[in-house]
Amino acid sequence: MAKAQSVPTPTLATICDRVFPFRGMTPTTLAAYFPTNSLTVETLFSNRPIYTAFLPNTYLDSLYVVLNEGLIITRSTPLDRIVSLTYPGSCFGMRNLPFSHGQATRAFPSLVEAYKTAQVVKLPLAAMEAIYHEDDEFRDRYDYLFELRIKFQYHLLNCSTYPPQAVAALLRALIYQERELGNQPNPDGIYSFDLPIDVIARACQLNSRTVEQVLKGLQKEGFLTKPPKDATTEDGVYVANPNGLKEVYSATRDKVAWWPLR
């Protein structure tokens, strides 16, 4: 499932600089809780299960921090619907740790897997609990991760069967999530997501062909823009007009003139 290796020296600095709940901390402070010999960087390979979330009386022993690459998804059962997306700069597993809101978080068993190869570092449970109870700013940021998960799912609950609104709901969820985490937008105001069509389809409960047509329509209308010349993925979705997406997100089928199907 994963390939482990020793932690490189810059890892703690990277976590402090890029990962939301630890942002603003110093590597020295972090090292007091997480000695480098207690951490390993793991490569999670694509389409491989990581763990099953929300199993009764079953908890994790560490928090996963996504460092590079990757797209981590959570698929609910039995509908096989994607209910969370985690990109570099964020964490996953907090709802399955036995402290904070993780003690009260319950849901149907859900498979957590790496949709694309990702580099993660696992932070041990005991150290996580210690920093949570001793650092007020970290505690506030960590607790906010739970709120973001709920708000992401709230957006998905507003996915109608009307395809433009369903896709817009997912994009609005991602825009809100990544903006609040401080990962987006880029200096040009563009929100870029490594977002395969199959992932959109599973999250919105649409077929892949319909998703392709919606994305083409969104690009033609100027909500999305073409990939930059230096794009590193063929699955990129680039939102140029996030405010305009609100109109599609709240639209009924009478208000989206560019969608041909009624």
Coordinates of N, CA and C in Angstrom, one line a residue, residues 18-244:
R18 N 3.5 25.0 4.7 CA 2.5 24.6 3.7 C 1.2 24.0 4.3
V19 N 1.3 23.4 5.4 CA 0.1 22.6 5.9 C -0.7 23.4 6.9
F20 N -2.0 23.6 6.6 CA -2.8 24.6 7.3 C -2.7 24.6 8.8
P21 N -3.0 23.5 9.6 CA -3.0 23.6 11.0 C -1.7 24.0 11.6
F22 N -0.6 23.7 10.9 CA 0.7 24.0 11.5 C 1.4 25.3 10.9
R23 N 0.6 25.9 10.0 CA 1.2 27.1 9.4 C 1.5 28.2 10.4
G24 N 2.6 28.8 10.3 CA 3.0 29.8 11.3 C 3.9 29.3 12.4
M25 N 3.9 28.0 12.6 CA 4.8 27.5 13.7 C 6.2 27.4 13.1
T26 N 7.1 27.2 14.0 CA 8.5 27.0 13.6 C 8.9 25.6 13.6
P27 N 9.9 25.2 12.8 CA 10.4 23.8 12.8 C 10.9 23.4 14.2
T28 N 11.5 24.3 14.9 CA 12.0 24.0 16.3 C 10.9 23.6 17.2
T29 N 9.8 24.4 17.2 CA 8.6 24.1 18.0 C 8.0 22.8 17.6
L30 N 7.9 22.5 16.3 CA 7.3 21.3 15.9 C 8.2 20.1 16.2
A31 N 9.5 20.3 16.2 CA 10.4 19.2 16.5 C 10.3 18.7 17.9
A32 N 9.9 19.6 18.8 CA 9.7 19.3 20.2 C 8.6 18.2 20.4
Y33 N 7.6 18.3 19.5 CA 6.5 17.3 19.5 C 6.8 16.1 18.6
F34 N 7.4 16.4 17.5 CA 7.6 15.3 16.5 C 9.1 15.2 16.1
P35 N 9.9 14.5 17.0 CA 11.3 14.3 16.6 C 11.4 13.6 15.2
T36 N 12.4 14.0 14.5 CA 12.5 13.5 13.1 C 12.6 12.0 13.1
N37 N 13.1 11.3 14.1 CA 13.2 9.9 14.1 C 11.9 9.2 14.4
S38 N 10.9 10.0 14.7 CA 9.5 9.4 14.9 C 8.6 9.5 13.7
L39 N 9.2 10.1 12.6 CA 8.4 10.4 11.4 C 9.0 9.7 10.2
T40 N 8.1 9.3 9.3 CA 8.5 8.7 8.0 C 7.6 9.3 7.0
V41 N 8.2 9.6 5.8 CA 7.5 10.0 4.6 C 7.1 8.7 3.9
E42 N 5.8 8.6 3.5 CA 5.4 7.5 2.8 C 4.8 7.9 1.4
T43 N 5.0 7.0 0.4 CA 4.5 7.2 -0.9 C 3.2 6.3 -1.0
L44 N 2.1 6.9 -1.2 CA 0.8 6.2 -1.3 C 0.6 6.1 -2.8
F45 N 0.4 4.9 -3.3 CA 0.3 4.7 -4.7 C -1.2 4.8 -5.2
S46 N -1.4 5.2 -6.4 CA -2.7 5.5 -6.9 C -3.6 4.2 -6.9
N47 N -4.9 4.5 -6.7 CA -5.9 3.5 -6.6 C -5.7 2.4 -5.7
R48 N -5.0 2.7 -4.6 CA -4.8 1.8 -3.5 C -5.5 2.2 -2.2
P49 N -6.2 1.3 -1.5 CA -6.8 1.7 -0.3 C -5.8 2.1 0.8
I50 N -6.2 3.1 1.6 CA -5.3 3.5 2.7 C -5.9 2.9 4.0
Y51 N -7.2 3.2 4.3 CA -7.9 2.6 5.4 C -9.4 2.8 5.2
T52 N -10.2 2.1 6.0 CA -11.6 2.3 5.9 C -12.1 3.1 7.1
A53 N -12.6 4.3 6.8 CA -13.0 5.2 7.9 C -14.3 4.8 8.6
F54 N -14.5 5.2 9.8 CA -15.7 5.1 10.6 C -16.1 3.7 10.9
L55 N -15.2 2.8 11.0 CA -15.5 1.5 11.5 C -15.7 1.5 13.0
P56 N -16.7 0.8 13.5 CA -17.0 0.9 15.0 C -15.8 0.6 15.8
N57 N -15.6 1.4 16.8 CA -14.6 1.2 17.8 C -13.2 1.0 17.2
T58 N -13.0 1.6 16.0 CA -11.7 1.5 15.3 C -11.1 2.9 15.1
Y59 N -9.9 3.2 15.5 CA -9.3 4.5 15.4 C -7.9 4.3 14.7
L60 N -7.5 5.4 14.2 CA -6.1 5.5 13.6 C -5.1 5.8 14.7
D61 N -3.8 5.5 14.4 CA -2.8 5.9 15.3 C -1.9 7.0 14.9
S62 N -2.4 7.7 13.8 CA -1.6 8.9 13.3 C -2.5 9.7 12.4
L63 N -2.1 11.0 12.2 CA -2.7 11.9 11.3 C -1.9 11.9 10.0
Y64 N -2.5 11.9 8.9 CA -1.9 11.9 7.6 C -1.8 13.3 7.1
V65 N -0.6 13.8 6.7 CA -0.4 15.1 6.1 C 0.1 14.9 4.7
V66 N -0.6 15.5 3.8 CA -0.3 15.4 2.4 C 0.8 16.5 2.0
L67 N 1.9 16.0 1.6 CA 3.0 16.9 1.3 C 3.1 17.3 -0.2
N68 N 3.0 16.3 -1.1 CA 3.2 16.6 -2.5 C 2.3 15.7 -3.3
E69 N 2.1 16.1 -4.6 CA 1.3 15.4 -5.6 C -0.1 15.1 -5.0
G70 N -0.6 13.9 -5.5 CA -1.7 13.3 -4.8 C -3.1 14.0 -5.0
L71 N -4.0 13.1 -4.8 CA -5.4 13.5 -4.6 C -6.0 12.3 -3.8
I72 N -6.4 12.6 -2.5 CA -6.9 11.6 -1.6 C -8.4 11.7 -1.6
I73 N -9.1 10.6 -1.8 CA -10.5 10.7 -1.9 C -11.1 9.8 -0.8
T74 N -12.3 10.1 -0.4 CA -13.1 9.2 0.5 C -14.4 8.9 -0.2
R75 N -14.6 7.6 -0.3 CA -15.8 7.1 -1.0 C -16.8 6.4 0.0
S76 N -18.0 7.0 0.0 CA -19.0 6.4 1.0 C -19.6 5.1 0.4
T77 N -20.1 4.3 1.3 CA -20.8 3.1 0.9 C -22.2 3.3 1.4
P78 N -23.2 2.6 0.7 CA -23.0 1.8 -0.5 C -23.2 2.5 -1.8
L79 N -23.3 3.8 -1.8 CA -23.6 4.6 -3.0 C -22.3 4.8 -3.8
D80 N -21.2 4.5 -3.3 CA -19.9 4.7 -4.0 C -19.8 6.2 -4.4
R81 N -20.2 7.1 -3.5 CA -20.1 8.5 -3.9 C -18.9 9.1 -3.1
I82 N -18.1 10.0 -3.8 CA -17.0 10.6 -3.2 C -17.5 11.8 -2.3
V83 N -17.1 11.7 -1.1 CA -17.6 12.7 -0.1 C -16.5 13.6 0.5
S84 N -15.2 13.4 0.1 CA -14.1 14.3 0.5 C -13.0 14.2 -0.5
L85 N -12.3 15.4 -0.7 CA -11.1 15.4 -1.6 C -10.1 16.2 -0.8
T86 N -8.9 15.6 -0.7 CA -7.8 16.2 0.0 C -6.6 16.4 -0.9
Y87 N -6.1 17.6 -1.0 CA -5.0 18.0 -1.8 C -3.8 18.3 -0.9
P88 N -2.6 18.5 -1.5 CA -1.4 18.9 -0.7 C -1.7 20.1 0.1
G89 N -1.1 20.2 1.3 CA -1.3 21.3 2.2 C -2.4 21.1 3.2
S90 N -3.0 19.9 3.1 CA -4.1 19.6 4.1 C -3.8 18.2 4.7
C91 N -4.7 17.8 5.6 CA -4.6 16.6 6.3 C -5.8 15.7 6.1
F92 N -5.7 14.4 6.4 CA -6.9 13.6 6.5 C -6.6 12.5 7.6
G93 N -7.7 12.0 8.1 CA -7.7 11.0 9.2 C -8.1 11.6 10.5
M94 N -8.3 12.9 10.6 CA -8.6 13.5 11.9 C -9.9 13.1 12.4
R95 N -10.9 12.7 11.6 CA -12.2 12.2 12.0 C -12.1 10.8 12.5
N96 N -11.0 10.2 12.5 CA -10.8 8.8 13.0 C -9.7 8.8 14.0
L97 N -9.4 9.9 14.7 CA -8.5 9.9 15.8 C -9.3 10.1 17.1
P98 N -8.9 9.4 18.2 CA -9.8 9.4 19.4 C -9.6 10.6 20.3
F99 N -9.6 11.8 19.7 CA -9.6 13.1 20.5 C -10.2 14.2 19.7
S100 N -10.4 15.3 20.3 CA -11.1 16.4 19.7 C -12.5 15.9 19.1
H101 N -12.9 16.4 18.0 CA -14.2 16.1 17.4 C -14.2 14.6 16.9
G102 N -13.0 14.1 16.7 CA -12.9 12.7 16.2 C -13.6 11.7 17.1
Q103 N -13.8 12.1 18.4 CA -14.4 11.2 19.4 C -15.9 11.1 19.1
A104 N -16.5 12.1 18.5 CA -17.9 12.2 18.3 C -18.3 12.0 16.8
T105 N -17.3 11.9 15.9 CA -17.6 11.8 14.5 C -17.9 10.4 14.1
R106 N -19.1 10.2 13.6 CA -19.5 8.9 13.2 C -20.2 9.0 11.8
A107 N -20.0 8.0 11.0 CA -20.6 8.0 9.7 C -20.6 6.5 9.2
F108 N -21.1 6.4 8.0 CA -21.1 5.0 7.4 C -19.7 4.7 7.0
P109 N -19.3 3.4 7.1 CA -17.9 3.0 6.6 C -17.6 3.5 5.2
S110 N -16.4 4.1 5.1 CA -16.1 4.8 3.9 C -14.6 4.5 3.6
L111 N -14.3 4.2 2.3 CA -13.0 3.8 1.9 C -12.2 5.1 1.6
V112 N -11.0 5.2 2.2 CA -10.1 6.3 1.9 C -9.0 5.7 1.1
E113 N -8.8 6.4 -0.1 CA -7.7 5.9 -1.0 C -7.0 7.0 -1.7
A114 N -5.8 6.7 -2.2 CA -5.1 7.6 -3.0 C -5.5 7.5 -4.4
Y115 N -6.2 8.5 -4.9 CA -6.7 8.4 -6.3 C -5.5 8.6 -7.3
K116 N -4.5 9.4 -6.8 CA -3.2 9.6 -7.5 C -2.1 9.4 -6.5
T117 N -0.9 9.0 -7.0 CA 0.2 8.8 -6.1 C 0.5 10.1 -5.3
A118 N 0.7 9.9 -4.0 CA 0.9 11.0 -3.1 C 2.0 10.8 -2.1
Q119 N 2.7 11.8 -1.7 CA 3.6 11.8 -0.6 C 3.0 12.3 0.6
V120 N 3.0 11.5 1.7 CA 2.4 11.9 3.0 C 3.4 11.6 4.1
V121 N 3.2 12.3 5.2 CA 3.9 12.1 6.4 C 2.9 11.8 7.5
K122 N 3.1 10.7 8.3 CA 2.2 10.3 9.4 C 2.7 10.9 10.7
L123 N 1.8 11.7 11.4 CA 2.2 12.3 12.6 C 1.5 11.4 13.8
P124 N 2.4 10.9 14.7 CA 1.9 10.0 15.7 C 0.8 10.6 16.6
L125 N -0.1 9.7 17.0 CA -1.3 10.1 17.8 C -0.9 10.8 19.1
A126 N 0.0 10.2 19.9 CA 0.3 10.8 21.2 C 0.9 12.2 21.1
A127 N 1.7 12.5 20.1 CA 2.2 13.8 19.9 C 1.2 14.8 19.4
M128 N 0.2 14.2 18.6 CA -0.9 15.1 18.1 C -1.8 15.5 19.3
E129 N -2.0 14.6 20.2 CA -2.8 15.0 21.3 C -2.1 16.0 22.2
A130 N -0.8 15.9 22.3 CA 0.0 16.8 23.2 C -0.1 18.2 22.6
I131 N 0.2 18.3 21.3 CA 0.2 19.7 20.7 C -1.2 20.3 20.7
Y132 N -2.2 19.4 20.5 CA -3.6 19.9 20.5 C -4.0 20.5 21.9
H133 N -3.6 19.9 23.0 CA -3.9 20.4 24.3 C -3.1 21.6 24.7
E134 N -1.9 21.7 24.2 CA -0.9 22.7 24.7 C -0.8 24.0 23.8
D135 N -1.3 23.9 22.6 CA -1.2 25.1 21.6 C -2.5 25.5 21.2
D136 N -3.0 26.7 21.7 CA -4.3 27.2 21.4 C -4.6 27.4 19.9
E137 N -3.6 28.1 19.2 CA -3.8 28.4 17.8 C -3.8 27.1 17.0
F138 N -3.0 26.1 17.3 CA -3.1 24.9 16.6 C -4.4 24.2 16.8
R139 N -4.9 24.3 18.1 CA -6.2 23.6 18.4 C -7.3 24.2 17.6
D140 N -7.3 25.6 17.4 CA -8.4 26.2 16.7 C -8.3 25.8 15.2
R141 N -7.1 25.8 14.6 CA -7.0 25.4 13.2 C -7.3 23.9 13.0
Y142 N -6.9 23.1 13.9 CA -7.2 21.7 13.8 C -8.7 21.4 13.8
D143 N -9.4 22.1 14.8 CA -10.9 21.9 14.9 C -11.5 22.5 13.6
Y144 N -11.0 23.5 13.0 CA -11.6 24.0 11.8 C -11.6 23.0 10.7
L145 N -10.6 22.1 10.7 CA -10.6 21.1 9.6 C -11.9 20.3 9.6
F146 N -12.5 20.0 10.8 CA -13.8 19.3 10.9 C -14.9 20.2 10.3
E147 N -14.9 21.4 10.6 CA -15.9 22.3 10.0 C -15.8 22.3 8.5
L148 N -14.6 22.4 7.9 CA -14.4 22.4 6.5 C -15.0 21.1 5.8
R149 N -14.8 19.9 6.5 CA -15.3 18.7 6.0 C -16.8 18.7 5.9
I150 N -17.4 19.3 7.0 CA -18.9 19.3 7.0 C -19.4 20.3 5.9
K151 N -18.7 21.4 5.7 CA -19.2 22.4 4.7 C -19.0 21.8 3.3
F152 N -17.9 21.0 3.1 CA -17.8 20.4 1.8 C -18.9 19.5 1.5
Q153 N -19.3 18.7 2.5 CA -20.5 17.8 2.3 C -21.8 18.5 2.2
Y154 N -21.9 19.7 2.8 CA -23.1 20.5 2.7 C -23.2 21.0 1.2
H155 N -22.1 21.4 0.6 CA -22.2 21.7 -0.8 C -22.7 20.6 -1.7
L156 N -22.1 19.4 -1.4 CA -22.5 18.2 -2.2 C -24.0 17.9 -2.0
L157 N -24.6 18.2 -0.8 CA -26.0 18.0 -0.5 C -26.8 18.8 -1.4
N158 N -26.3 20.0 -1.9 CA -27.0 20.9 -2.8 C -26.8 20.5 -4.2
C159 N -26.1 19.4 -4.5 CA -26.0 18.9 -5.9 C -27.4 18.5 -6.3
S160 N -28.0 19.1 -7.3 CA -29.3 18.6 -7.8 C -29.0 17.6 -9.0
T161 N -30.0 17.1 -9.6 CA -29.8 16.2 -10.7 C -29.6 17.0 -12.0
Y162 N -29.7 18.3 -11.9 CA -29.4 19.2 -13.0 C -27.9 19.4 -13.2
P163 N -27.3 18.8 -14.2 CA -25.8 18.7 -14.3 C -25.1 20.0 -14.1
P164 N -25.4 21.1 -14.7 CA -24.6 22.3 -14.5 C -24.5 22.7 -13.0
Q165 N -25.7 22.6 -12.3 CA -25.7 23.0 -10.9 C -24.9 22.0 -10.1
A166 N -25.0 20.7 -10.4 CA -24.2 19.7 -9.7 C -22.7 19.9 -9.8
V167 N -22.2 20.1 -11.0 CA -20.8 20.3 -11.1 C -20.3 21.6 -10.5
A168 N -21.2 22.7 -10.6 CA -20.9 24.0 -10.0 C -20.8 23.8 -8.5
A169 N -21.7 23.0 -7.9 CA -21.7 22.8 -6.5 C -20.4 22.2 -6.0
L170 N -19.9 21.2 -6.7 CA -18.6 20.6 -6.4 C -17.5 21.6 -6.5
L171 N -17.5 22.4 -7.5 CA -16.4 23.4 -7.7 C -16.5 24.4 -6.6
R172 N -17.7 24.9 -6.3 CA -17.8 25.8 -5.2 C -17.3 25.2 -3.9
A173 N -17.6 23.9 -3.6 CA -17.1 23.3 -2.4 C -15.6 23.3 -2.4
L174 N -14.9 23.0 -3.5 CA -13.5 23.0 -3.6 C -12.9 24.4 -3.4
I175 N -13.5 25.4 -4.1 CA -13.0 26.7 -4.0 C -13.1 27.2 -2.5
Y176 N -14.2 26.9 -1.8 CA -14.3 27.4 -0.4 C -13.2 26.6 0.4
Q177 N -13.1 25.3 0.2 CA -12.2 24.5 1.0 C -10.7 25.0 0.8
E178 N -10.3 25.1 -0.4 CA -8.9 25.5 -0.7 C -8.6 26.9 -0.3
R179 N -9.6 27.8 -0.5 CA -9.3 29.2 -0.1 C -9.2 29.3 1.4
E180 N -10.0 28.6 2.2 CA -9.9 28.7 3.6 C -8.6 28.0 4.1
L181 N -8.1 27.0 3.4 CA -6.9 26.4 3.8 C -5.7 27.3 3.4
G182 N -5.9 28.3 2.6 CA -4.8 29.2 2.2 C -4.0 28.7 1.1
N183 N -4.5 27.7 0.4 CA -3.8 27.1 -0.8 C -4.1 27.7 -2.1
Q184 N -5.3 28.4 -2.2 CA -5.7 29.0 -3.5 C -6.3 30.4 -3.2
P185 N -6.4 31.2 -4.2 CA -6.1 31.0 -5.6 C -4.6 31.4 -5.9
N186 N -4.2 31.2 -7.1 CA -2.8 31.6 -7.5 C -2.7 33.1 -7.6
P187 N -1.6 33.7 -7.9 CA -1.5 35.2 -8.0 C -2.3 35.8 -9.0
D188 N -2.7 35.0 -10.0 CA -3.6 35.5 -11.1 C -5.1 35.4 -10.8
G189 N -5.4 34.9 -9.6 CA -6.8 34.7 -9.2 C -7.4 33.5 -9.7
I190 N -6.6 32.5 -10.2 CA -7.1 31.3 -10.8 C -7.1 30.2 -9.8
Y191 N -8.2 29.5 -9.7 CA -8.3 28.3 -8.8 C -8.0 27.1 -9.7
S192 N -7.0 26.3 -9.4 CA -6.6 25.2 -10.2 C -6.8 23.9 -9.4
F193 N -7.4 22.9 -10.0 CA -7.7 21.7 -9.3 C -7.3 20.5 -10.2
D194 N -6.5 19.6 -9.7 CA -6.3 18.3 -10.3 C -7.5 17.5 -10.1
L195 N -8.4 17.4 -11.1 CA -9.8 16.9 -10.8 C -10.2 16.1 -12.0
P196 N -9.9 14.8 -12.0 CA -10.3 13.9 -13.1 C -11.9 13.9 -13.3
I197 N -12.3 13.6 -14.5 CA -13.7 13.6 -14.8 C -14.4 12.5 -14.0
D198 N -13.7 11.4 -13.8 CA -14.3 10.3 -13.0 C -14.6 10.7 -11.6
V199 N -13.7 11.5 -11.0 CA -13.9 12.0 -9.7 C -15.1 12.9 -9.6
I200 N -15.2 13.8 -10.6 CA -16.4 14.7 -10.6 C -17.7 13.9 -10.8
A201 N -17.7 12.9 -11.6 CA -18.8 12.1 -11.9 C -19.3 11.4 -10.6
R202 N -18.3 10.8 -9.8 CA -18.7 10.1 -8.6 C -19.2 11.0 -7.5
A203 N -18.6 12.2 -7.5 CA -19.0 13.2 -6.4 C -20.4 13.7 -6.7
C204 N -20.7 13.9 -8.0 CA -22.0 14.6 -8.4 C -23.0 13.6 -8.8
Q205 N -22.7 12.3 -8.9 CA -23.6 11.3 -9.3 C -24.1 11.5 -10.7
L206 N -23.2 11.8 -11.6 CA -23.4 12.0 -13.0 C -22.6 11.0 -13.8
N207 N -22.9 10.8 -15.1 CA -22.0 10.0 -15.9 C -20.9 10.9 -16.5
S208 N -19.8 10.2 -16.9 CA -18.6 10.9 -17.3 C -18.9 11.8 -18.6
R209 N -19.7 11.3 -19.5 CA -20.0 12.0 -20.7 C -20.7 13.3 -20.4
T210 N -21.6 13.3 -19.5 CA -22.3 14.5 -19.1 C -21.4 15.5 -18.4
V211 N -20.5 15.0 -17.6 CA -19.5 15.9 -16.9 C -18.6 16.6 -18.0
E212 N -18.2 15.9 -19.0 CA -17.4 16.5 -20.1 C -18.2 17.6 -20.7
Q213 N -19.4 17.4 -21.0 CA -20.2 18.5 -21.7 C -20.4 19.7 -20.8
V214 N -20.6 19.5 -19.5 CA -20.7 20.6 -18.6 C -19.5 21.4 -18.5
L215 N -18.3 20.7 -18.4 CA -17.0 21.4 -18.4 C -16.8 22.2 -19.6
K216 N -17.2 21.7 -20.8 CA -17.0 22.4 -22.0 C -17.9 23.7 -22.0
G217 N -19.1 23.5 -21.5 CA -20.0 24.7 -21.4 C -19.5 25.7 -20.4
L218 N -19.0 25.3 -19.3 CA -18.4 26.2 -18.3 C -17.2 27.0 -18.9
Q219 N -16.4 26.3 -19.7 CA -15.3 27.0 -20.3 C -15.7 27.9 -21.4
K220 N -16.7 27.5 -22.2 CA -17.2 28.4 -23.3 C -17.8 29.7 -22.7
E221 N -18.5 29.6 -21.5 CA -19.1 30.7 -20.9 C -18.1 31.6 -20.1
G222 N -16.9 31.1 -20.0 CA -15.9 31.9 -19.3 C -15.7 31.6 -17.8
F223 N -16.4 30.7 -17.3 CA -16.3 30.3 -15.9 C -14.9 29.6 -15.7
L224 N -14.6 28.8 -16.6 CA -13.3 28.0 -16.6 C -12.4 28.6 -17.7
T225 N -11.1 28.4 -17.5 CA -10.1 28.8 -18.5 C -9.3 27.6 -19.0
K226 N -8.6 27.8 -20.1 CA -7.8 26.7 -20.6 C -6.6 26.5 -19.7
P227 N -6.1 25.2 -19.8 CA -4.9 24.9 -19.0 C -3.7 25.8 -19.4
P228 N -2.9 26.2 -18.4 CA -1.7 27.0 -18.7 C -0.7 26.1 -19.5
K229 N 0.3 26.8 -20.1 CA 1.3 26.1 -20.9 C 2.1 25.1 -20.1
D230 N 2.3 25.5 -18.8 CA 3.2 24.7 -18.0 C 2.3 23.7 -17.1
A231 N 1.1 23.4 -17.5 CA 0.3 22.5 -16.8 C 1.0 21.1 -16.6
T232 N 0.9 20.6 -15.4 CA 1.5 19.3 -15.1 C 0.6 18.1 -15.1
T233 N -0.7 18.3 -15.3 CA -1.7 17.3 -15.3 C -2.7 17.5 -16.5
E234 N -3.1 16.4 -17.0 CA -4.2 16.4 -18.0 C -5.6 16.5 -17.4
D235 N -5.7 16.4 -16.1 CA -6.9 16.4 -15.5 C -7.2 17.8 -14.8
G236 N -6.5 18.8 -15.2 CA -6.7 20.1 -14.5 C -8.0 20.8 -14.8
V237 N -8.6 21.4 -13.8 CA -9.8 22.2 -14.0 C -9.4 23.6 -13.4
Y238 N -9.5 24.7 -14.2 CA -9.0 26.0 -13.9 C -10.2 27.0 -13.8
V239 N -10.6 27.4 -12.6 CA -11.7 28.3 -12.4 C -11.2 29.7 -12.5
A240 N -11.8 30.4 -13.5 CA -11.4 31.8 -13.7 C -12.4 32.8 -13.2
N241 N -13.6 32.4 -13.0 CA -14.7 33.2 -12.5 C -15.5 32.6 -11.4
P242 N -14.8 32.5 -10.2 CA -15.5 31.8 -9.1 C -16.8 32.4 -8.6
N243 N -16.9 33.8 -8.7 CA -18.1 34.4 -8.3 C -19.2 34.1 -9.3
G244 N -18.9 34.1 -10.5 CA -19.9 33.7 -11.5 C -20.5 32.3 -11.3

